[in-house]
XYZ file of C-alpha atoms in Angstrom:
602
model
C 24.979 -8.126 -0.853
C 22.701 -10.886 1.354
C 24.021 -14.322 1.217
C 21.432 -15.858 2.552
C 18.377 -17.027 1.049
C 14.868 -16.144 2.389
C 14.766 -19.775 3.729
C 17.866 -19.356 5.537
C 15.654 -16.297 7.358
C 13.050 -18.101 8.212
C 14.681 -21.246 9.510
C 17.322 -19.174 11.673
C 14.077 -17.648 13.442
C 12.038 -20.599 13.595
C 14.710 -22.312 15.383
C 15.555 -19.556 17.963
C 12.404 -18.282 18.511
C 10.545 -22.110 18.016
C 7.185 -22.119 20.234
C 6.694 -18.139 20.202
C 3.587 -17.069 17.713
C 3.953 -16.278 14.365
C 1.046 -15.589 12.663
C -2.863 -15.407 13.490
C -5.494 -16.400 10.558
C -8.790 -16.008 11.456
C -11.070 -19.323 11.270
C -14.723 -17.447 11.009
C -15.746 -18.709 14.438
C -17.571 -16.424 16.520
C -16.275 -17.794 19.920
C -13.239 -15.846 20.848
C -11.185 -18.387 22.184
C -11.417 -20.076 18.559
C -11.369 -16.872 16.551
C -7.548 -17.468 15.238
C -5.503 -20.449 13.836
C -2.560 -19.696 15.787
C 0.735 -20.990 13.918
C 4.079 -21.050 15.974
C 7.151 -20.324 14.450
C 8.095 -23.863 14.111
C 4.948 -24.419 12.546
C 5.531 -22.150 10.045
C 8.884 -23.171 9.140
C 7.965 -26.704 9.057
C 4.829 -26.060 7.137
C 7.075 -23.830 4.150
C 9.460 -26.957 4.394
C 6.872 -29.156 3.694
C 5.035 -27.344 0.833
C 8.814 -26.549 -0.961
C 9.041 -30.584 -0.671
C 5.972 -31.186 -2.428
C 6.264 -28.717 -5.794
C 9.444 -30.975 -5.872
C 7.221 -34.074 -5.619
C 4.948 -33.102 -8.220
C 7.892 -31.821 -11.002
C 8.228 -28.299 -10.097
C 12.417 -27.698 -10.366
C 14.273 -24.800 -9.665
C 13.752 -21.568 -11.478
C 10.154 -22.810 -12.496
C 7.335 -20.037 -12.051
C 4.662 -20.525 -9.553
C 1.677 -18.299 -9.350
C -0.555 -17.244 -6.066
C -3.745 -15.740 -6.482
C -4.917 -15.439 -3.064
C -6.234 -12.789 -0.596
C -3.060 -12.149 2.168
C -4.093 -14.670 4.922
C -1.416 -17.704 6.476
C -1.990 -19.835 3.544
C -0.803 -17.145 1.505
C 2.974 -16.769 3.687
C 3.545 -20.365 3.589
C 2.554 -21.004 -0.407
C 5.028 -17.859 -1.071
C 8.380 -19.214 0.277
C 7.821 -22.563 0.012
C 7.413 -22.020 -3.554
C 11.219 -19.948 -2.710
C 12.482 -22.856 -0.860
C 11.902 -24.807 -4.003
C 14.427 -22.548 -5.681
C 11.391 -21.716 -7.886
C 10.297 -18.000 -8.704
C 7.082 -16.754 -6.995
C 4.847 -14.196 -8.642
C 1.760 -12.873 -6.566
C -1.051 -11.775 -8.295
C -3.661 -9.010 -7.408
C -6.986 -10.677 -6.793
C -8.687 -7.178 -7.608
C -7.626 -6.988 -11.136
C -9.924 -7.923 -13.897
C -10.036 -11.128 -14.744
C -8.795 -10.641 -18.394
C -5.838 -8.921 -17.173
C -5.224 -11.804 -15.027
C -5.023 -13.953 -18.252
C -2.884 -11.381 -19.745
C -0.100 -11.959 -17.376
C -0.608 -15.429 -17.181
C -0.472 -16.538 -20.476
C 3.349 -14.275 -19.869
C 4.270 -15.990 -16.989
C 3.029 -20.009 -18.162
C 3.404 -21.098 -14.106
C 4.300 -24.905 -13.798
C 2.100 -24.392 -10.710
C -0.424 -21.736 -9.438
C -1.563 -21.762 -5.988
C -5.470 -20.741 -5.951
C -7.277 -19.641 -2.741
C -9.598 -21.942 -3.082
C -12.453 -23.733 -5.465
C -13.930 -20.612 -6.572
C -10.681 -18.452 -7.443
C -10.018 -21.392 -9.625
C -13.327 -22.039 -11.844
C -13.455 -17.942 -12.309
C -9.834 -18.080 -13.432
C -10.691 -21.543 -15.518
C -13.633 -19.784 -17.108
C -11.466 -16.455 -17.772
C -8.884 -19.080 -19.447
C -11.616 -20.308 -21.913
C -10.632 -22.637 -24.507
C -7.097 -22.225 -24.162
C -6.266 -23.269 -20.502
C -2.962 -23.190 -18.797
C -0.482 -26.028 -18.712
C -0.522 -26.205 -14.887
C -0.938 -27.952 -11.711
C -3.875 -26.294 -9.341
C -3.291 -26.294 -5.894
C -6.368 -25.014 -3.416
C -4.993 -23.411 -0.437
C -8.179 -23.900 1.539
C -10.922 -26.506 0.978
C -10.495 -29.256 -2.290
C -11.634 -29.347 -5.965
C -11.703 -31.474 -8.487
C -9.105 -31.351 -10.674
C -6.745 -29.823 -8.211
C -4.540 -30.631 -5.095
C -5.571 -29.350 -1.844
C -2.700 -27.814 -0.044
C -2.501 -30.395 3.026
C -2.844 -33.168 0.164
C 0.739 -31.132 -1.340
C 2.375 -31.129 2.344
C 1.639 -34.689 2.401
C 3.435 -35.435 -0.817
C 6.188 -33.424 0.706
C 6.831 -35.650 3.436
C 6.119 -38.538 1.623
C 9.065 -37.590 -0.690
C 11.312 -36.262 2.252
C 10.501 -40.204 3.954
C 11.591 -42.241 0.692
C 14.359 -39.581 -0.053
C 17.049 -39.180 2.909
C 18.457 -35.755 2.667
C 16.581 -34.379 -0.408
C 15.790 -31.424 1.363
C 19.278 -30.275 1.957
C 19.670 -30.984 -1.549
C 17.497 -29.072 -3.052
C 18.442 -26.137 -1.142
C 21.883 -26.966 -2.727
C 20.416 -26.262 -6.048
C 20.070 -22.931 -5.686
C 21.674 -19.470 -3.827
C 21.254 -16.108 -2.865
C 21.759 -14.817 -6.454
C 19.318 -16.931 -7.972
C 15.526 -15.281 -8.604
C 13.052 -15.521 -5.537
C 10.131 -13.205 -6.961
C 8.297 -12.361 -10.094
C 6.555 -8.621 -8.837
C 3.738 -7.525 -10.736
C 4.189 -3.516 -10.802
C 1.567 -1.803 -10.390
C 0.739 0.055 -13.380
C -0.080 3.771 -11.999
C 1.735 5.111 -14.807
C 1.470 2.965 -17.804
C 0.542 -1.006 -18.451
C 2.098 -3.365 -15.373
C 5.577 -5.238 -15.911
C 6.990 -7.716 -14.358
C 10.194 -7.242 -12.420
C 12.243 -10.283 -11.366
C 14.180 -9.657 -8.104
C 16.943 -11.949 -6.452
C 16.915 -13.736 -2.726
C 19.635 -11.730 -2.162
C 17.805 -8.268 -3.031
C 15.069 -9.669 -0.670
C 17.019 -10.270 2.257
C 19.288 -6.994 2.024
C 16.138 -5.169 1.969
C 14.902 -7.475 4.951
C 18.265 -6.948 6.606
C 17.363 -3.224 7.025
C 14.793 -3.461 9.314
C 16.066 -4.063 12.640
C 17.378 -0.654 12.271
C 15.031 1.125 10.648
C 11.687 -0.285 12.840
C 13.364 -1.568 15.981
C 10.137 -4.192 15.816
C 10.638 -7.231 18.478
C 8.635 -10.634 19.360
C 6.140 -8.102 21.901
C 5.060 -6.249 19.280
C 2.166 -6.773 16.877
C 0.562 -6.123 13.491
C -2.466 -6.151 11.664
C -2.171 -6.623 8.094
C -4.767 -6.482 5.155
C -2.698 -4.994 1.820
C -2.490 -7.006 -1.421
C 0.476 -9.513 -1.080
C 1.407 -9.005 -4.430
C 2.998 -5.854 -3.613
C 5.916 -5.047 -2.356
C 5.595 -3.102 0.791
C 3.274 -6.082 2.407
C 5.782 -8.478 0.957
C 9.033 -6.708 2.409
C 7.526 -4.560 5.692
C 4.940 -7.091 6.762
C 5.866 -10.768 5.300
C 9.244 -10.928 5.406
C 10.620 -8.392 7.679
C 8.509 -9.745 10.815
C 10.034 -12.914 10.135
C 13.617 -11.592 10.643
C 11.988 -10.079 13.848
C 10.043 -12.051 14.886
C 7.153 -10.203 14.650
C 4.222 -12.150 15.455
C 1.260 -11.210 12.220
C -2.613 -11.036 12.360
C -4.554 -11.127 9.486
C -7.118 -8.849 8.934
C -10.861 -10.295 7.910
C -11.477 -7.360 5.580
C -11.850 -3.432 5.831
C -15.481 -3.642 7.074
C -13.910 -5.492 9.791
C -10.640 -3.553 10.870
C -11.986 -0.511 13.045
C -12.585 -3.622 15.426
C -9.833 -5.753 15.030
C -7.971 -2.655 15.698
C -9.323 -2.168 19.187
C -8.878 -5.574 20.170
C -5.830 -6.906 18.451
C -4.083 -3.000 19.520
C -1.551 -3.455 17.333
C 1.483 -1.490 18.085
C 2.589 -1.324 14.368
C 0.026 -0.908 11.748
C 1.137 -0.010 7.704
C -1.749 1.493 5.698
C -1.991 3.413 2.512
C -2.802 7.241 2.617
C -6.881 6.247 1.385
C -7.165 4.611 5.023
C -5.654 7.155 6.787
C -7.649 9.778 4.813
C -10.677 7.853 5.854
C -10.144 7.895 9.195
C -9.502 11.300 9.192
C -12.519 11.741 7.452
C -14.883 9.931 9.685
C -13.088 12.036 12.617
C -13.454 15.569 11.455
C -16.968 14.741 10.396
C -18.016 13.267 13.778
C -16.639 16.358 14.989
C -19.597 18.621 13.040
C -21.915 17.283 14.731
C -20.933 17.858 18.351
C -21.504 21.592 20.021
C -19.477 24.457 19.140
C -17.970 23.986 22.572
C -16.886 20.734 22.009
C -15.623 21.635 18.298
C -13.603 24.700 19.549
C -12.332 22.399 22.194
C -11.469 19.801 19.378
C -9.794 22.646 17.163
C -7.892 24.117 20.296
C -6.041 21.067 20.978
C -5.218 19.767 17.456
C -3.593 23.459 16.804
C -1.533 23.219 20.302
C -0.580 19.811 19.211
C 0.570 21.056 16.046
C 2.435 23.759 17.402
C 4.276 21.211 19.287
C 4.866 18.677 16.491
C 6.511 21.952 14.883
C 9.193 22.529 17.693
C 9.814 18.620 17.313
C 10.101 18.542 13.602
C 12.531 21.162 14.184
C 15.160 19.602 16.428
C 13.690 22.168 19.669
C 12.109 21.363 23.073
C 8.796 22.543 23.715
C 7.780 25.022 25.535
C 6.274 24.065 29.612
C 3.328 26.203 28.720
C 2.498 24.231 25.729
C 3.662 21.129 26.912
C 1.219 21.514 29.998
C -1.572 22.081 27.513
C -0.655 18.724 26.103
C -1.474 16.875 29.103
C -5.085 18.287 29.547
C -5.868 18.212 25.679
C -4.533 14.290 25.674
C -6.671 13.462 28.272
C -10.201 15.204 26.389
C -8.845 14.828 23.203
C -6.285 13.220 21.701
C -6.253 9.819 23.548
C -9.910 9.298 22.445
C -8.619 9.656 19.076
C -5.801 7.116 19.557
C -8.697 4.440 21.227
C -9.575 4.052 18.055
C -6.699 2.151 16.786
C -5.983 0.687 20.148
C -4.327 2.859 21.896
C -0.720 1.237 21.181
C 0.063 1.842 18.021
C 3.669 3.198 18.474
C 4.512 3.167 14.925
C 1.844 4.093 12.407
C 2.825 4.048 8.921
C 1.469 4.845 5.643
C 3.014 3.654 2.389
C 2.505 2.348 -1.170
C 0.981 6.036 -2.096
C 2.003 9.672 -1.295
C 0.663 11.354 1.951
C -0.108 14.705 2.401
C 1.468 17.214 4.489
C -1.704 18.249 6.055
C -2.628 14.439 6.709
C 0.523 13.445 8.204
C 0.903 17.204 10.002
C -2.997 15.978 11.991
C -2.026 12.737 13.071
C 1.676 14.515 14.158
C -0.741 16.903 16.261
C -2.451 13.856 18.318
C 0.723 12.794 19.313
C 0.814 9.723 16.757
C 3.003 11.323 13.704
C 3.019 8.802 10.822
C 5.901 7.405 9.661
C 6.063 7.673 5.493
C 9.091 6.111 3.515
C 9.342 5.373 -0.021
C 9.421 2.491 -2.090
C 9.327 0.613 -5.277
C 8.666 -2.962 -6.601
C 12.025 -2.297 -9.106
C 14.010 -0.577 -6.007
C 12.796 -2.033 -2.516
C 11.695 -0.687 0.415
C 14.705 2.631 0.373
C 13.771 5.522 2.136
C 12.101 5.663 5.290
C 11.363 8.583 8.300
C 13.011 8.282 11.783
C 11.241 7.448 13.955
C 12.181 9.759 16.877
C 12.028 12.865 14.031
C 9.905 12.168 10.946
C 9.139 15.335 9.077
C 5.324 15.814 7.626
C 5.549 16.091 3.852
C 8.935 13.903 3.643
C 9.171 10.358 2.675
C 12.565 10.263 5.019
C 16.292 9.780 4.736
C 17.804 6.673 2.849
C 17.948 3.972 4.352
C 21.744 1.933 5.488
C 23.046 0.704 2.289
C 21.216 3.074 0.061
C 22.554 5.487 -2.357
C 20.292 8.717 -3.885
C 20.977 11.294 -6.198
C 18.990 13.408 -8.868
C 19.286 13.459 -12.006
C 19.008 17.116 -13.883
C 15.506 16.987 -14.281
C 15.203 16.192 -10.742
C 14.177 12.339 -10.721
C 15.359 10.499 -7.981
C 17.665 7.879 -8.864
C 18.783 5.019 -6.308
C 21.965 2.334 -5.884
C 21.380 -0.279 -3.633
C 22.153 -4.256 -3.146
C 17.729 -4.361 -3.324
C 17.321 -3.519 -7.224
C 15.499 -5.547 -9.127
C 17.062 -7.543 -11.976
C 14.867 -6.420 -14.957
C 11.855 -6.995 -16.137
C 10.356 -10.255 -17.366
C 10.799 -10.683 -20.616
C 11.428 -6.747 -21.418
C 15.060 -6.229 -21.916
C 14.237 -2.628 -23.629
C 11.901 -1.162 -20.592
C 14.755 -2.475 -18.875
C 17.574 -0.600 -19.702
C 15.457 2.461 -19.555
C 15.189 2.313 -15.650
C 18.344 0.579 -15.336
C 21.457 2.617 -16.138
C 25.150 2.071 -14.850
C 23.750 0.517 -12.070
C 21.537 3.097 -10.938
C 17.643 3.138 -10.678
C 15.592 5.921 -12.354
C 12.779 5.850 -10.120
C 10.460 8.687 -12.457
C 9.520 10.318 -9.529
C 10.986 14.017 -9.429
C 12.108 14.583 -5.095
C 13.946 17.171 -3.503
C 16.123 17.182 -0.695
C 16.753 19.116 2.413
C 19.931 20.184 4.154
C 19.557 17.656 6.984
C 18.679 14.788 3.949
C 14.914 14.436 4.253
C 13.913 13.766 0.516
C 10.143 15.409 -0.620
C 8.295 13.750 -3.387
C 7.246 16.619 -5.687
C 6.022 14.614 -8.843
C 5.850 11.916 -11.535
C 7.925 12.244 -14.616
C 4.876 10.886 -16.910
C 1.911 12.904 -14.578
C 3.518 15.945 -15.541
C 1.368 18.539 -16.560
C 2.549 21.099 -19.236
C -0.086 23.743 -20.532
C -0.498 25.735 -23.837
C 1.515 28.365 -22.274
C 4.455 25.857 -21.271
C 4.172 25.887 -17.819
C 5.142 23.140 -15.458
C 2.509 21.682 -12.872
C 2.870 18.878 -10.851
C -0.380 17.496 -9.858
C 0.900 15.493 -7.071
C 1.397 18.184 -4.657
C -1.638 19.924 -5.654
C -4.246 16.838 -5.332
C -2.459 16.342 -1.909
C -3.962 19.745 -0.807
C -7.101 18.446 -0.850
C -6.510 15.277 0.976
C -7.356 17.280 4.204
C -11.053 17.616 2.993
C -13.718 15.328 4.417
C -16.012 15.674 1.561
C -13.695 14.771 -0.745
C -13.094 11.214 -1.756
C -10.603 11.287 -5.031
C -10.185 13.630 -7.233
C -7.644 13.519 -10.610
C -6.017 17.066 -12.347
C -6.246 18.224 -15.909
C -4.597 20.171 -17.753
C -1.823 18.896 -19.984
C -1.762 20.674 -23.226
C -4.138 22.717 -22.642
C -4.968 26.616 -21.485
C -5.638 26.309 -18.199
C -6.138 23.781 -15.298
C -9.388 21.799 -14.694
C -10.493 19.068 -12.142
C -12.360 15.815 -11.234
C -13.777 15.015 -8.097
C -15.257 12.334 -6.427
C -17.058 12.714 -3.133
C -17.804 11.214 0.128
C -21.604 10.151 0.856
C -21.309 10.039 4.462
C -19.702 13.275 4.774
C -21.950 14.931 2.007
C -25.076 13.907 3.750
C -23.970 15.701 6.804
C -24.004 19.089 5.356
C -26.172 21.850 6.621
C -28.992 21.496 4.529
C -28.841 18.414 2.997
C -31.913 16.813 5.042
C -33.876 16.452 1.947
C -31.069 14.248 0.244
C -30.585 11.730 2.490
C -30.636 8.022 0.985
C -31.246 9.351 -2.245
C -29.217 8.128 -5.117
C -25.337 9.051 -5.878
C -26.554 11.124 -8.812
C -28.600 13.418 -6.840
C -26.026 13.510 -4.142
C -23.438 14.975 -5.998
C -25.244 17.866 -8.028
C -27.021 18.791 -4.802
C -26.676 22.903 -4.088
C -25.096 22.023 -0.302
C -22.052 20.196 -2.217
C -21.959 21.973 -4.836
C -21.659 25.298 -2.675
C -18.761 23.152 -0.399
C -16.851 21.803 -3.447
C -16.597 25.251 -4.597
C -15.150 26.724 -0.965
C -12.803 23.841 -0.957
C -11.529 24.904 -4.555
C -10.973 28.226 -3.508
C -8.734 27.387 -0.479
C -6.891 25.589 -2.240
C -6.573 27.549 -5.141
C -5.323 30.469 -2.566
C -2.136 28.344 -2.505
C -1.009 28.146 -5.437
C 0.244 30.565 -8.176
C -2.627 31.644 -11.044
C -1.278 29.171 -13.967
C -2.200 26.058 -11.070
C -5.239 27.425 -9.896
C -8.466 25.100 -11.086
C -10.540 27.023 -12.989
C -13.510 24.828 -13.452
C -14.148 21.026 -11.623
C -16.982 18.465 -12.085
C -17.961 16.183 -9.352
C -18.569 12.442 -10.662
C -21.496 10.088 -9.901
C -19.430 7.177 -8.922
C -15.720 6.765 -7.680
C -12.887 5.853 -9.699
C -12.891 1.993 -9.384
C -10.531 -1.121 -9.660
C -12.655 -2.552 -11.928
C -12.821 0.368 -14.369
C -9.386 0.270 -14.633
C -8.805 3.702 -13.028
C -7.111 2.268 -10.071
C -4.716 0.447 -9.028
C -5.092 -2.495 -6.398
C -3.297 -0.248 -3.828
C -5.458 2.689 -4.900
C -3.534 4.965 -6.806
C -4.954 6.722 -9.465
C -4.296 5.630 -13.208
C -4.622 9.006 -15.171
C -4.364 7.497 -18.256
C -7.658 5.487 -18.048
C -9.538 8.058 -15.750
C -9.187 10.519 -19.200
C -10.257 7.814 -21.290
C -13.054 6.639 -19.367
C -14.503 10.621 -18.445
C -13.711 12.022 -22.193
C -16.891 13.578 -22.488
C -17.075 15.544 -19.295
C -13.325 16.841 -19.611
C -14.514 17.686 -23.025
C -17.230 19.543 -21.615
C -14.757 21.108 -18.872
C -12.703 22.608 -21.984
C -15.856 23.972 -24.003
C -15.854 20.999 -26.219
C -12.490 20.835 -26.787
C -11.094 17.006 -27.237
C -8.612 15.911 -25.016
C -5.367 13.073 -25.273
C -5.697 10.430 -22.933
């Protein structure tokens, strides 16, 4: 188990590696020489120092709660563990949920302090508050409002009470240790309402402490980052391992904004979900329609060489000189054009926070950048990750050092590590149902391989049983269609009922593009989806996949939607995984439909 505390990371770096860059948040000037706020290491440890010092000015004690509800930016790294260096218990909040959810966890959490991006964040969550507002301090990150303390005003405090106070500092980082709580996660909800799981500074930093030899990141690197930082995989693999590495951070201005800041910030490691990399996929293979059968074949040609030489490497064997000779042409036409696109030095491309698909990760494996996918949970850490020298397509990796797995009888993966959470919040009885003899049941049912690559094959809860009693796990099956560019989301159907039905949601870009959609071009969403050219594509893509799979999985009948499942709606979550529950609620009538009238149980 850590002994340190996620201070005690930070400082240790910020000493040795003092004038070196840290982090780069962009200011909105259009001049490139000012385009980033460049913080040093020093910087940022004397700016977390500061802000821990001034919670203490204004009351905040160890083991208080302190909320964030700010897009991932600087602001956001130094509010985080200076709230930690308080010895008072973070707890991130996703800006994309509803506003009345925000309140819901709020009025759990009463914060003695909640850190607000800035004037606007505040009034919304004010007015969401109503007549029964919090008993809080506000503190705007960026900018000032009334009726709340600007974050330079709360460094200033900070030194104010470090000046009057010799050596409070030192004692308020006596207060507190590694076993005390650092972090208040908000789960994510895919399978049921969120939680909140409390997890230790020591839990942090083991999980932190993994990195060097699972990434192998260094000071020359670089990464772009743009996920939520309430969860955990931008929290562990992008806020707090770089700072054990000294991996310097760039903030990303948005997704409108990142195929750019990808070419010019070339990052060398870049974490995305499997939605991104789908997308980029997507815009790829659909670029690719519209060049010349020459230039298609040629396209075609080298992805299957490539893949036939990801296969000998997946395998342990050398490949071939005849194919490897291919390799060089095809990268030179081909595959380096692809790679331009994210800069050209991305090194180690990872997707997390969401399955990937075999036929996702197996393409990017074939243009000689093979993703990296691990596994992890807010309750469990970052705990399983690929090598990166042999990842396998399909497989979230091998454990990582200090991580136990086994399966239970059912199959679900259970883990043992010093990076379990504590509990959750409040919830001794969810609790003990994923904490047992000092194990974590993860729900997720996995499979593993003789050389110890573990496969994801399912959910516990997204289970699927039919009239008949048969077994399917939609997981694997949705992930089949990942690999289609006219395909956006889709959600299966099925439980409790005869046989197995779909929903689909589709890509506009990609639809448009289809022979013979000329005529539908700019027109609404509605007349998008039931147009004959998709409707005659959904219906080949169906039957592909349905050639996979054994007759009591195969979709027998699939409606495509007007409008994707949203945040907002409640059918996502902020890291875009689907919420079944509320997608059945929210579609009732058309599954209805889908089953002859038949009602359904969401």
């Amino acid at each position: 188990m850590a002994s340190r505390t996620v201070f005690a990371v930070l400082d240790e770096t910020a000493r040795n590696l003092s004038g070196l860059p840290a982090l780069y948040q962009p200011t909105g000037a259009k001049s490139p020489k000012d385009k980033y706020h460049v913080y040093t290491w020093k910087q940022y440890g004397d700016i977390v120092r500061e802000i821990a010092l001034g919670l203490r000015a204004i009351g905040i004690q160890k083991g208080d709660i302190v909320t964030i509800f700010s897009e991932t930016r600087a602001e956001f790294y130094f509010a985080d563990i200076g709230v930690m260096t308080n010895g008072s218990i973070s707890a991130a909040l996703y800006t994309s949920y509803p506003m009345h959810d925000q309140v819901k966890n709020l009025r759990i959490a009463q914060p003695a302090a909640f850190f607000v991006e800035d004037e606007k964040s505040m009034r919304a969550l004010q007015a969401a508050l109503g007549t029964e507002p919090l008993n809080t301090q506000w503190i705007v990150m960026t900018g000032s409002a009334e009726g709340a303390i600007a974050m330079d005003g709360l460094r200033a405090k900070g030194r104010g009470l470090e000046a009057s106070q010799s050596g409070i500092f030192d004692t308020m980082q006596s207060e507190y240790n590694a076993g005390d709580y650092a972090i208040l996660y908000l789960t994510s909800g895919a399978t049921g309402e969120p939680k909140m799981g409390l997890v230790t500074h020591s839990a942090v930093v083991a999980n932190v402490d993994m990195g060097p030899v699972a990434l192998g990141l260094t000071p020359q690197d670089r990464t772009l980052v743009f996920l939520p930082s309430a969860h955990i995989a931008q929290r562990i693999v992008l806020q707090f391992v770089p700072i054990l590495m000294g991996l310097p951070v760039w903030f990303s201005e948005g997704l409108a904004k990142m195929p750019h800041e990808l070419r010019s910030i070339r990052p060398t490691f870049f974490l995305a979900p499997p939605r991104v990399w789908e997308r980029i996929y997507a815009t790829i293979t659909t670029e690719v329609r519209k060049k010349s059968g020459i230039a298609q074949r040629l396209f075609y040609t080298a992805v299957g060489a490539g893949a036939e030489a990801a296969r000998y490497r997946k395998e342990g064997k050398s490949v071939p000189g005849w194919i490897r000779g291919a390799l060089k042409i095809f990268d030179r036409l081909v595959y380096r054009k692809v790679r331009e696109r994210l800069g050209g030095q991305l090194r180690l491309p990872a997707s997390g926070a969401a399955p990937l698909s075999k036929e996702l990760a197996e393409f990017f494996a074939s243009i000689g950048m093979p993703l990296i996918e691990g596994y992890g949970l807010t309750e469990g850490g970052v705990a399983i990750l690929n090598p990166l020298d042999r990842p396998k397509p399909g497989s979230i990796g091998k454990v990582l050092p200090g991580v136990e797995a086994r399966f239970a009888e059912d199959g679900e993966l259970l883990l043992k590590s010093a990076c379990l959470f504590s509990g959750y919040y409040k919830d001794p009885v969810a609790t003990a149902s994923v904490l047992k003899d000092g194990w974590l049941y993860t729900g997720d049912i996995a499979e593993i391989d003789d050389e110890g690559y573990i496969y994801i094959t399912g959910r516990k809860k997204e289970l699927i049983v039919s009239s008949n009693g048969k077994k399917i796990y939609p997981t694997r099956i949705e992930g089949l269609f990942k690999s289609e560019p006219l395909i956006n989301q889709m959600m299966l159907i099925g439980d409790k009922m005869p046989y197995v039905t779909a929903l689909f949601t589709i890509n506009p870009s990609a639809a448009e593009d289809l022979k013979g959609m000329e005529e539908f071009r700019g027109k609404l969403a509605t007349d998008i989806a039931t147009a004959p050219p998709v409707a005659k594509q959904m219906q080949e893509a169906v039957a592909r996949v349905n050639r996979q799979l054994a007759s009591f999985e195969q979709i027998r009948k699939f409606k495509v939607l007007e409008r994707d499942f949203t945040i907002e709606q409640g059918e996502l979550t902020p890291t875009m995984k689907v919420r079944r529950t509320r997608v059945l609620e929210n579609h009732r009538a058309i599954i209805s439909e889908l089953y002859m009238g038949k009602d359904i149980d969401a």
